[in-house]
Short mmCIF file of N, CA, C and O in Angstrom, two decimals:
data_model
loop_
_atom_site.label_atom_id
_atom_site.label_comp_id
_atom_site.label_asym_id
_atom_site.label_seq_id
_atom_site.Cartn_x
_atom_site.Cartn_y
_atom_site.Cartn_z
N MET A 280 -11.08 -2.92 -16.40
CA MET A 280 -11.67 -4.15 -15.55
C MET A 280 -12.37 -3.39 -13.99
O MET A 280 -11.26 -2.93 -13.19
N LYS A 281 -13.25 -2.68 -13.93
CA LYS A 281 -13.73 -2.18 -12.65
C LYS A 281 -14.81 -3.04 -11.99
O LYS A 281 -15.43 -4.07 -12.45
N LYS A 282 -15.03 -2.67 -10.73
CA LYS A 282 -16.13 -3.29 -9.65
C LYS A 282 -17.37 -2.69 -9.34
O LYS A 282 -16.66 -1.47 -9.22
N VAL A 283 -18.40 -2.89 -10.16
CA VAL A 283 -19.17 -1.67 -9.69
C VAL A 283 -19.59 -1.81 -7.97
O VAL A 283 -19.60 -3.05 -7.23
N GLY A 284 -19.74 -0.76 -7.55
CA GLY A 284 -20.25 -0.27 -6.14
C GLY A 284 -18.58 -0.10 -5.44
O GLY A 284 -18.54 0.32 -4.35
N CYS A 285 -17.19 -0.42 -6.08
CA CYS A 285 -16.33 -0.24 -5.23
C CYS A 285 -15.57 1.28 -5.21
O CYS A 285 -15.63 1.82 -6.17
N ILE A 286 -15.61 1.88 -4.33
CA ILE A 286 -15.22 3.08 -3.91
C ILE A 286 -13.68 3.37 -4.51
O ILE A 286 -13.63 4.69 -5.08
N PHE A 287 -13.08 2.51 -4.29
CA PHE A 287 -11.40 3.07 -4.90
C PHE A 287 -11.53 2.83 -6.42
O PHE A 287 -10.90 3.70 -6.94
N CYS A 288 -12.27 1.87 -6.90
CA CYS A 288 -12.70 1.98 -8.53
C CYS A 288 -13.21 3.18 -9.17
O CYS A 288 -12.72 3.89 -9.92
N ARG A 289 -14.10 3.97 -8.25
CA ARG A 289 -14.52 5.47 -8.62
C ARG A 289 -13.68 6.18 -8.74
O ARG A 289 -13.47 7.43 -9.18
N ILE A 290 -12.77 6.30 -7.23
CA ILE A 290 -11.96 7.40 -7.35
C ILE A 290 -10.70 7.03 -8.56
O ILE A 290 -10.21 8.14 -8.73
N ALA A 291 -10.27 5.85 -8.61
CA ALA A 291 -9.26 5.73 -9.56
C ALA A 291 -9.73 6.19 -11.14
O ALA A 291 -8.66 6.83 -11.62
N LYS A 292 -11.07 6.12 -11.22
CA LYS A 292 -11.49 6.51 -12.64
C LYS A 292 -11.63 7.98 -12.70
O LYS A 292 -11.78 8.46 -13.52
N GLY A 293 -11.99 8.45 -11.38
CA GLY A 293 -12.09 10.14 -11.31
C GLY A 293 -13.52 10.32 -11.17
O GLY A 293 -13.92 11.56 -11.36
N ASP A 294 -14.53 9.23 -11.05
CA ASP A 294 -15.95 9.80 -10.21
C ASP A 294 -16.25 10.37 -9.42
O ASP A 294 -17.07 11.23 -9.30
N ILE A 295 -14.88 10.24 -8.38
CA ILE A 295 -15.07 10.86 -6.77
C ILE A 295 -13.91 11.74 -6.53
O ILE A 295 -13.14 11.23 -7.51
N PRO A 296 -14.06 12.85 -6.43
CA PRO A 296 -13.03 13.96 -6.49
C PRO A 296 -11.64 13.39 -5.25
O PRO A 296 -12.37 12.94 -4.37
N SER A 297 -10.68 13.85 -5.73
CA SER A 297 -9.70 13.19 -4.80
C SER A 297 -8.54 14.34 -4.77
O SER A 297 -8.39 15.14 -6.12
N LYS A 298 -7.85 14.24 -3.72
CA LYS A 298 -6.78 15.21 -4.07
C LYS A 298 -5.23 14.19 -4.50
O LYS A 298 -4.57 13.54 -3.86
N THR A 299 -5.54 14.32 -5.76
CA THR A 299 -4.46 13.70 -6.56
C THR A 299 -3.18 14.26 -6.71
O THR A 299 -3.02 15.18 -7.22
N ILE A 300 -2.19 13.11 -6.41
CA ILE A 300 -0.76 13.85 -6.56
C ILE A 300 -0.01 13.29 -7.83
O ILE A 300 1.29 13.85 -8.19
N TYR A 301 -0.77 11.85 -8.29
CA TYR A 301 -0.02 11.40 -9.66
C TYR A 301 -0.97 10.79 -10.18
O TYR A 301 -1.94 10.12 -9.78
N GLU A 302 -1.14 10.32 -11.63
CA GLU A 302 -1.90 9.57 -12.54
C GLU A 302 -1.15 9.48 -13.41
O GLU A 302 -0.45 10.27 -14.34
N ASP A 303 -1.42 8.31 -14.24
CA ASP A 303 -1.04 8.11 -15.48
C ASP A 303 -2.12 6.61 -16.19
O ASP A 303 -3.57 6.67 -15.25
N ASP A 304 -2.13 6.18 -16.92
CA ASP A 304 -3.09 5.49 -17.63
C ASP A 304 -3.39 4.11 -16.62
O ASP A 304 -4.88 3.74 -16.79
N GLU A 305 -2.44 3.95 -15.92
CA GLU A 305 -2.80 2.48 -14.98
C GLU A 305 -3.29 2.95 -13.33
O GLU A 305 -3.66 2.04 -12.97
N PHE A 306 -2.65 3.99 -12.83
CA PHE A 306 -2.67 4.06 -11.32
C PHE A 306 -3.06 5.78 -11.38
O PHE A 306 -3.07 6.81 -12.12
N ARG A 307 -3.78 5.65 -9.95
CA ARG A 307 -3.98 7.27 -9.49
C ARG A 307 -3.43 7.26 -7.77
O ARG A 307 -3.53 6.26 -7.39
N VAL A 308 -2.76 8.30 -7.77
CA VAL A 308 -2.11 7.96 -6.54
C VAL A 308 -3.02 9.16 -5.43
O VAL A 308 -2.84 10.55 -6.21
N ILE A 309 -3.38 8.83 -4.25
CA ILE A 309 -4.23 9.95 -3.98
C ILE A 309 -3.89 10.14 -2.42
O ILE A 309 -2.93 9.51 -2.06
N LEU A 310 -3.83 11.48 -2.08
CA LEU A 310 -3.80 11.71 -0.50
C LEU A 310 -4.79 10.96 0.52
O LEU A 310 -6.03 11.38 0.06
N ASP A 311 -4.38 10.44 1.41
CA ASP A 311 -5.53 9.56 2.37
C ASP A 311 -6.33 10.72 2.76
O ASP A 311 -5.54 11.69 3.61
N LEU A 312 -7.53 10.34 3.00
CA LEU A 312 -8.55 11.71 3.81
C LEU A 312 -8.22 11.35 5.57
O LEU A 312 -8.82 12.09 5.99
N SER A 313 -7.78 10.57 5.82
CA SER A 313 -7.43 10.23 7.03
C SER A 313 -6.04 9.60 7.49
O SER A 313 -5.72 8.72 7.67
N PRO A 314 -5.35 10.72 7.15
CA PRO A 314 -3.86 10.39 6.94
C PRO A 314 -3.05 9.72 8.35
O PRO A 314 -3.49 10.64 9.32
N ALA A 315 -2.24 9.05 8.49
CA ALA A 315 -1.46 8.71 9.55
C ALA A 315 -0.58 9.98 9.83
O ALA A 315 -0.20 10.27 10.93
N THR A 316 0.06 10.55 8.62
CA THR A 316 1.25 11.35 8.94
C THR A 316 0.95 12.58 7.72
O THR A 316 0.25 12.18 6.93
N LYS A 317 1.35 13.82 7.69
CA LYS A 317 1.21 14.32 6.57
C LYS A 317 2.08 13.85 5.30
O LYS A 317 3.11 13.31 5.07
N GLY A 318 1.05 13.78 4.04
CA GLY A 318 1.62 13.33 3.00
C GLY A 318 1.23 12.10 2.78
O GLY A 318 1.56 11.47 1.63
N HIS A 319 0.91 11.30 3.58
CA HIS A 319 -0.01 9.86 3.48
C HIS A 319 -0.62 9.68 2.40
O HIS A 319 -1.66 10.42 2.40
N ALA A 320 -0.18 8.90 1.53
CA ALA A 320 -0.90 8.70 0.43
C ALA A 320 -1.10 7.33 -0.26
O ALA A 320 -0.81 6.35 0.33
N LEU A 321 -1.94 6.94 -1.19
CA LEU A 321 -2.43 5.68 -1.39
C LEU A 321 -2.48 5.43 -3.00
O LEU A 321 -2.48 6.34 -3.90
N ILE A 322 -1.89 4.41 -3.31
CA ILE A 322 -1.35 3.96 -4.59
C ILE A 322 -2.40 3.28 -5.33
O ILE A 322 -2.84 1.82 -4.40
N LEU A 323 -3.61 3.62 -5.99
CA LEU A 323 -4.89 2.73 -6.64
C LEU A 323 -4.50 2.59 -7.88
O LEU A 323 -4.28 3.50 -8.59
N PRO A 324 -4.44 1.05 -8.13
CA PRO A 324 -4.61 0.66 -9.54
C PRO A 324 -5.89 1.03 -10.46
O PRO A 324 -6.95 1.16 -9.21
N LYS A 325 -5.89 1.32 -11.38
CA LYS A 325 -7.03 1.68 -12.37
C LYS A 325 -7.90 0.53 -12.40
O LYS A 325 -9.25 0.68 -12.56
N ASN A 326 -7.39 -1.04 -12.42
CA ASN A 326 -8.27 -1.79 -12.75
C ASN A 326 -8.35 -2.47 -11.35
O ASN A 326 -7.67 -2.06 -10.07
N HIS A 327 -9.54 -2.92 -11.27
CA HIS A 327 -9.58 -3.69 -9.70
C HIS A 327 -8.90 -4.94 -9.63
O HIS A 327 -9.35 -5.94 -10.27
N TYR A 328 -8.29 -4.98 -8.17
CA TYR A 328 -7.61 -6.50 -7.92
C TYR A 328 -8.51 -6.45 -6.18
O TYR A 328 -7.95 -5.32 -5.66
N GLU A 329 -8.70 -7.32 -6.05
CA GLU A 329 -9.16 -6.95 -4.61
C GLU A 329 -8.01 -7.03 -3.55
O GLU A 329 -8.19 -6.51 -2.53
N ASN A 330 -6.94 -7.93 -4.05
CA ASN A 330 -6.02 -8.09 -3.20
C ASN A 330 -4.45 -8.25 -3.64
O ASN A 330 -4.56 -8.46 -5.19
N ILE A 331 -3.63 -8.69 -3.25
CA ILE A 331 -2.30 -9.04 -3.90
C ILE A 331 -2.17 -10.20 -4.56
O ILE A 331 -1.90 -10.57 -5.45
N TYR A 332 -3.11 -10.84 -4.11
CA TYR A 332 -3.33 -12.26 -4.78
C TYR A 332 -3.68 -12.67 -6.02
O TYR A 332 -3.73 -13.50 -6.98
N GLU A 333 -4.73 -11.48 -6.23
CA GLU A 333 -5.33 -11.03 -7.73
C GLU A 333 -4.09 -10.24 -8.50
O GLU A 333 -4.49 -10.24 -9.70
N LEU A 334 -3.47 -9.62 -8.21
CA LEU A 334 -2.16 -8.80 -8.67
C LEU A 334 -1.92 -9.39 -9.66
O LEU A 334 -1.07 -10.33 -9.21
N ASP A 335 -1.56 -9.08 -11.19
CA ASP A 335 -0.82 -9.33 -11.87
C ASP A 335 0.67 -8.96 -11.55
O ASP A 335 0.79 -7.90 -11.30
N GLU A 336 1.54 -9.97 -12.28
CA GLU A 336 3.31 -9.55 -11.80
C GLU A 336 3.52 -8.53 -12.48
O GLU A 336 4.24 -7.54 -11.95
N GLU A 337 3.26 -7.83 -13.27
CA GLU A 337 3.48 -6.59 -14.37
C GLU A 337 2.99 -5.40 -13.66
O GLU A 337 3.90 -4.56 -13.35
N SER A 338 1.62 -5.42 -13.28
CA SER A 338 1.20 -4.40 -12.61
C SER A 338 1.68 -4.22 -10.84
O SER A 338 2.19 -3.35 -10.70
N ALA A 339 2.18 -5.10 -10.22
CA ALA A 339 2.88 -5.52 -8.89
C ALA A 339 4.28 -4.75 -9.44
O ALA A 339 4.41 -4.15 -8.24
N ALA A 340 4.89 -5.07 -10.22
CA ALA A 340 6.36 -4.58 -10.63
C ALA A 340 5.86 -2.93 -10.86
O ALA A 340 6.92 -2.05 -10.26
N LYS A 341 5.45 -2.29 -11.38
CA LYS A 341 4.95 -1.03 -11.67
C LYS A 341 4.59 -0.37 -10.27
O LYS A 341 5.09 0.95 -10.23
N ILE A 342 3.92 -0.88 -9.43
CA ILE A 342 3.72 -0.35 -8.08
C ILE A 342 4.85 -0.28 -7.10
O ILE A 342 4.77 1.29 -6.91
N PHE A 343 5.76 -1.13 -7.44
CA PHE A 343 6.67 -1.06 -6.47
C PHE A 343 7.57 0.49 -7.04
O PHE A 343 8.34 0.92 -6.49
N VAL A 344 7.79 0.20 -8.35
CA VAL A 344 8.49 1.72 -9.02
C VAL A 344 7.84 2.63 -8.74
O VAL A 344 8.48 3.73 -8.35
N LEU A 345 6.66 2.91 -8.93
CA LEU A 345 5.74 3.89 -8.67
C LEU A 345 5.97 4.55 -7.12
O LEU A 345 6.26 5.39 -6.40
N ALA A 346 5.99 3.32 -6.02
CA ALA A 346 6.06 3.67 -4.64
C ALA A 346 7.57 4.25 -4.26
O ALA A 346 7.56 5.24 -3.40
N LYS A 347 8.49 3.79 -5.45
CA LYS A 347 10.21 4.40 -4.94
C LYS A 347 9.79 5.66 -5.47
O LYS A 347 10.54 6.39 -4.61
N ASP A 348 9.38 5.96 -6.50
CA ASP A 348 9.50 7.41 -7.25
C ASP A 348 8.85 8.23 -5.85
O ASP A 348 9.30 9.61 -5.85
N LEU A 349 7.59 7.88 -5.71
CA LEU A 349 7.03 8.77 -4.77
C LEU A 349 7.66 8.92 -3.50
O LEU A 349 7.71 10.11 -2.90
N SER A 350 8.39 7.80 -3.04
CA SER A 350 8.93 7.86 -1.54
C SER A 350 9.97 8.87 -1.79
O SER A 350 10.41 9.83 -0.79
N MET A 351 10.83 8.58 -2.97
CA MET A 351 11.85 9.55 -3.14
C MET A 351 11.61 11.42 -3.25
O MET A 351 12.31 11.99 -2.78
N LYS A 352 10.47 11.50 -3.90
CA LYS A 352 9.70 12.83 -4.03
C LYS A 352 9.08 13.29 -2.61
O LYS A 352 9.60 14.42 -2.00
N MET A 353 8.76 12.58 -2.03
CA MET A 353 8.27 12.84 -0.67
C MET A 353 9.64 13.07 0.53
O MET A 353 9.33 14.18 0.94
N LYS A 354 10.38 12.40 -0.13
CA LYS A 354 11.76 12.62 1.08
C LYS A 354 12.20 13.87 0.92
O LYS A 354 12.55 14.59 1.76
N GLY A 355 12.32 14.36 -0.74
CA GLY A 355 12.99 15.65 -0.78
C GLY A 355 11.71 16.82 -0.66
O GLY A 355 12.51 17.91 -0.11
N LYS A 356 10.94 16.59 -1.17
CA LYS A 356 9.66 17.94 -0.92
C LYS A 356 8.98 17.98 0.74
O LYS A 356 8.78 19.21 0.91
N LEU A 357 8.83 16.84 1.25
CA LEU A 357 8.04 16.86 2.51
C LEU A 357 9.32 16.70 3.87
O LEU A 357 8.65 17.04 4.69
N LYS A 358 10.40 16.66 3.52
CA LYS A 358 11.61 16.50 4.34
C LYS A 358 10.98 15.60 5.48
O LYS A 358 11.54 15.71 6.68
N CYS A 359 10.44 14.34 5.14
CA CYS A 359 10.14 13.17 5.91
C CYS A 359 11.70 12.48 5.93
O CYS A 359 12.50 12.69 5.11
N GLU A 360 11.94 11.84 7.32
CA GLU A 360 13.05 11.33 8.03
C GLU A 360 13.04 9.62 7.30
O GLU A 360 13.95 9.03 7.50
N GLY A 361 11.98 9.34 6.93
CA GLY A 361 11.89 7.92 6.99
C GLY A 361 10.42 7.61 6.27
O GLY A 361 9.45 8.45 6.10
N LEU A 362 9.88 6.78 6.02
CA LEU A 362 8.61 6.23 5.66
C LEU A 362 8.26 4.81 5.77
O LEU A 362 9.22 3.97 5.72
N ASN A 363 6.72 4.68 5.83
CA ASN A 363 6.64 3.18 5.60
C ASN A 363 6.02 2.88 4.77
O ASN A 363 5.00 3.74 4.12
N ILE A 364 5.99 1.76 3.94
CA ILE A 364 4.97 1.35 2.65
C ILE A 364 4.22 -0.09 3.43
O ILE A 364 5.05 -0.85 4.02
N VAL A 365 2.96 0.50 3.28
CA VAL A 365 1.85 -0.71 3.68
C VAL A 365 1.20 -1.22 3.07
O VAL A 365 0.33 -0.57 2.26
N GLN A 366 0.73 -2.56 3.09
CA GLN A 366 -0.41 -3.06 1.88
C GLN A 366 -1.01 -4.12 3.01
O GLN A 366 -0.32 -5.08 2.88
N ASN A 367 -2.21 -4.00 3.14
CA ASN A 367 -3.17 -5.40 4.06
C ASN A 367 -3.75 -5.88 3.11
O ASN A 367 -4.51 -5.42 1.85
N ASN A 368 -4.07 -7.07 3.12
CA ASN A 368 -4.51 -8.33 2.53
C ASN A 368 -5.27 -9.02 3.46
O ASN A 368 -5.14 -9.98 4.20
N GLY A 369 -6.95 -8.96 3.02
CA GLY A 369 -7.83 -9.65 4.25
C GLY A 369 -8.03 -9.01 5.33
O GLY A 369 -7.24 -7.84 5.81
N GLU A 370 -9.11 -9.33 5.61
CA GLU A 370 -9.88 -8.10 7.01
C GLU A 370 -9.21 -8.52 8.02
O GLU A 370 -8.87 -7.45 8.87
N ILE A 371 -8.73 -9.53 8.34
CA ILE A 371 -7.86 -9.99 9.43
C ILE A 371 -6.48 -9.08 9.62
O ILE A 371 -5.82 -8.96 10.66
N ALA A 372 -5.99 -8.85 8.25
CA ALA A 372 -4.70 -8.06 8.24
C ALA A 372 -4.90 -6.62 7.97
O ALA A 372 -3.75 -5.69 8.05
N GLY A 373 -6.41 -6.20 8.28
CA GLY A 373 -6.63 -4.81 8.44
C GLY A 373 -6.83 -4.16 7.08
O GLY A 373 -7.25 -3.08 7.08
N GLN A 374 -7.10 -4.82 6.51
CA GLN A 374 -7.85 -4.47 4.84
C GLN A 374 -9.12 -4.09 5.09
O GLN A 374 -10.13 -4.83 5.83
N THR A 375 -9.60 -2.62 4.77
CA THR A 375 -11.10 -2.14 4.86
C THR A 375 -11.69 -2.18 3.82
O THR A 375 -12.77 -1.97 3.72
N VAL A 376 -10.62 -1.44 2.59
CA VAL A 376 -11.29 -1.62 1.17
C VAL A 376 -10.93 -2.49 0.52
O VAL A 376 -9.43 -2.46 0.44
N PHE A 377 -11.54 -3.32 0.18
CA PHE A 377 -11.20 -4.55 -0.78
C PHE A 377 -11.26 -4.46 -2.30
O PHE A 377 -11.64 -4.84 -3.27
N HIS A 378 -10.05 -3.37 -2.43
CA HIS A 378 -9.80 -2.99 -3.67
C HIS A 378 -7.93 -2.65 -3.20
O HIS A 378 -7.65 -2.08 -2.37
N PHE A 379 -7.03 -3.29 -4.23
CA PHE A 379 -5.89 -3.67 -3.95
C PHE A 379 -5.01 -2.00 -3.89
O PHE A 379 -5.53 -1.38 -4.59
N HIS A 380 -4.48 -1.58 -2.58
CA HIS A 380 -4.05 -0.34 -2.69
C HIS A 380 -2.94 -0.11 -1.69
O HIS A 380 -2.53 -1.14 -1.02
N MET A 381 -1.88 0.54 -1.91
CA MET A 381 -0.60 0.77 -0.95
C MET A 381 -0.43 1.85 -0.58
O MET A 381 -0.94 3.02 -1.12
N HIS A 382 -0.17 1.98 0.76
CA HIS A 382 0.07 3.10 1.53
C HIS A 382 1.48 3.48 1.48
O HIS A 382 2.59 2.62 1.61
N ILE A 383 1.59 4.68 1.39
CA ILE A 383 2.86 5.56 1.58
C ILE A 383 2.70 6.43 2.74
O ILE A 383 2.08 7.54 2.35
N ILE A 384 3.51 6.14 3.51
CA ILE A 384 3.69 7.17 4.97
C ILE A 384 4.54 7.80 5.46
O ILE A 384 5.22 6.97 5.55
N PRO A 385 4.83 9.17 5.34
CA PRO A 385 5.77 9.78 5.57
C PRO A 385 5.91 9.39 6.87
O PRO A 385 5.10 9.59 7.74
N ARG A 386 7.16 9.69 7.56
CA ARG A 386 7.79 9.50 8.80
C ARG A 386 8.45 10.99 9.47
O ARG A 386 9.27 11.07 8.63
N TYR A 387 8.09 11.09 10.44
CA TYR A 387 8.56 12.56 11.02
C TYR A 387 9.19 12.16 12.31
O TYR A 387 8.33 11.37 13.14
N LYS A 388 9.99 12.55 12.51
CA LYS A 388 10.19 12.44 14.30
C LYS A 388 9.17 12.80 15.33
O LYS A 388 8.51 14.20 15.14
N ASP A 389 8.90 12.09 16.03
CA ASP A 389 7.83 12.60 17.12
C ASP A 389 6.59 12.70 16.44
O ASP A 389 5.38 13.45 16.79
N ASP A 390 6.15 12.00 15.36
CA ASP A 390 4.96 11.89 14.84
C ASP A 390 3.68 11.27 15.10
O ASP A 390 2.72 11.36 14.90
N GLY A 391 3.92 10.42 16.43
CA GLY A 391 3.24 9.59 17.08
C GLY A 391 2.69 8.54 16.72
O GLY A 391 1.95 7.65 17.35
N GLN A 392 3.29 8.01 15.48
CA GLN A 392 2.64 6.77 15.01
C GLN A 392 3.78 5.53 15.59
O GLN A 392 4.42 5.32 15.70
N HIS A 393 2.93 4.41 15.63
CA HIS A 393 3.84 3.25 16.01
C HIS A 393 2.99 2.29 14.92
O HIS A 393 1.96 1.37 15.22
N ILE A 394 3.70 2.05 13.65
CA ILE A 394 3.51 1.28 12.77
C ILE A 394 4.40 -0.20 12.97
O ILE A 394 5.33 -0.32 12.59
N GLY A 395 3.67 -1.16 13.11
CA GLY A 395 4.80 -2.23 13.49
C GLY A 395 3.70 -3.37 14.22
O GLY A 395 2.69 -3.70 14.13
N TRP A 396 4.61 -4.47 14.92
CA TRP A 396 4.13 -5.50 15.43
C TRP A 396 4.69 -5.76 16.71
O TRP A 396 6.07 -5.81 16.78
N LYS A 397 4.08 -6.67 17.64
CA LYS A 397 4.94 -7.48 18.58
C LYS A 397 5.66 -8.15 18.06
O LYS A 397 5.07 -9.34 17.25
N GLN A 398 6.88 -8.35 18.15
CA GLN A 398 7.85 -9.49 18.05
C GLN A 398 7.83 -10.87 18.58
O GLN A 398 7.72 -10.65 19.63
N GLY A 399 7.57 -12.03 17.98
CA GLY A 399 7.71 -13.19 18.53
C GLY A 399 9.04 -13.68 18.92
O GLY A 399 10.11 -13.05 18.51
N LYS A 400 9.04 -14.81 19.50
CA LYS A 400 10.19 -15.58 19.95
C LYS A 400 10.25 -17.16 19.55
O LYS A 400 10.05 -18.15 20.50
N PRO A 401 10.37 -17.52 18.04
CA PRO A 401 9.88 -19.05 18.10
C PRO A 401 11.28 -19.54 18.18
O PRO A 401 12.26 -18.92 18.41
N THR A 402 11.16 -20.98 18.26
CA THR A 402 12.63 -21.68 18.52
C THR A 402 13.00 -21.97 17.42
O THR A 402 12.48 -21.51 16.20
N GLU A 403 14.15 -22.65 17.14
CA GLU A 403 14.88 -22.95 16.06
C GLU A 403 13.72 -24.01 15.25
O GLU A 403 13.81 -24.13 14.15
N ASP A 404 13.54 -24.91 16.18
CA ASP A 404 12.60 -26.19 15.73
C ASP A 404 11.34 -25.74 14.84
O ASP A 404 10.99 -25.88 13.75
N GLU A 405 10.62 -24.47 15.40
CA GLU A 405 9.46 -23.69 14.57
C GLU A 405 9.65 -23.22 13.52
O GLU A 405 9.23 -23.19 12.74
N LEU A 406 11.00 -22.56 13.84
CA LEU A 406 11.22 -21.38 12.47
C LEU A 406 11.56 -22.79 11.27
O LEU A 406 11.04 -22.69 10.37
N GLU A 407 12.18 -24.06 11.62
CA GLU A 407 12.66 -25.00 10.72
C GLU A 407 11.29 -25.29 10.07
O GLU A 407 10.88 -25.68 9.03
N ASP A 408 10.31 -25.83 11.00
CA ASP A 408 8.73 -26.14 10.78
C ASP A 408 8.20 -25.61 9.43
O ASP A 408 7.83 -25.72 8.45
N VAL A 409 8.22 -23.82 9.80
CA VAL A 409 7.80 -23.14 9.08
C VAL A 409 8.20 -23.08 7.47
O VAL A 409 7.71 -22.99 6.46
N ARG A 410 9.64 -22.85 7.77
CA ARG A 410 10.71 -22.84 6.44
C ARG A 410 10.36 -23.98 5.59
O ARG A 410 9.87 -24.42 4.58
N LYS A 411 10.32 -25.31 6.07
CA LYS A 411 9.68 -26.49 5.34
C LYS A 411 8.20 -26.64 4.79
O LYS A 411 8.03 -27.10 3.45
N THR A 412 7.24 -26.06 5.92
CA THR A 412 5.77 -26.14 5.26
C THR A 412 5.87 -24.90 3.70
O THR A 412 5.46 -25.34 3.11
N ILE A 413 6.67 -23.98 4.20
CA ILE A 413 6.70 -22.61 3.09
C ILE A 413 7.15 -23.56 1.69
O ILE A 413 6.63 -23.35 0.53
N ILE A 414 8.25 -23.79 1.91
CA ILE A 414 8.94 -24.60 0.83
C ILE A 414 8.65 -25.74 -0.32
O ILE A 414 8.73 -26.44 -1.46
N GLY A 415 7.81 -26.45 1.01
CA GLY A 415 7.07 -27.53 0.06
C GLY A 415 7.73 -29.12 0.32
O GLY A 415 7.51 -29.96 -0.05
#
């Protein structure tokens, strides 16, 4: 299942050259061409899913196992001190390519990256309202 015109489908299929660090029948992992840090990689499913909402459970589970394996390899080989796993869904959340992908970003002391968010300060009532909304 590919999407015509999707650049990540073309990369995952091998139609566009990439710096591949892992590949199997279902996934290709490439180095990001605009890395946040040394070793920044993208996990690309070979099947097209626009976002996490379309991703089947079996693929989702395999992606997280692959992310763990890559993280361990990066820690050992690149000597990173930590890492961020980032996955954006929707334009408002920062998704720029609408093919599900997961970022594995090795972190190093003084790497200059600030991947995070401004922490809110909800009241207990606000938290309870959100909790009730989510659980139905």
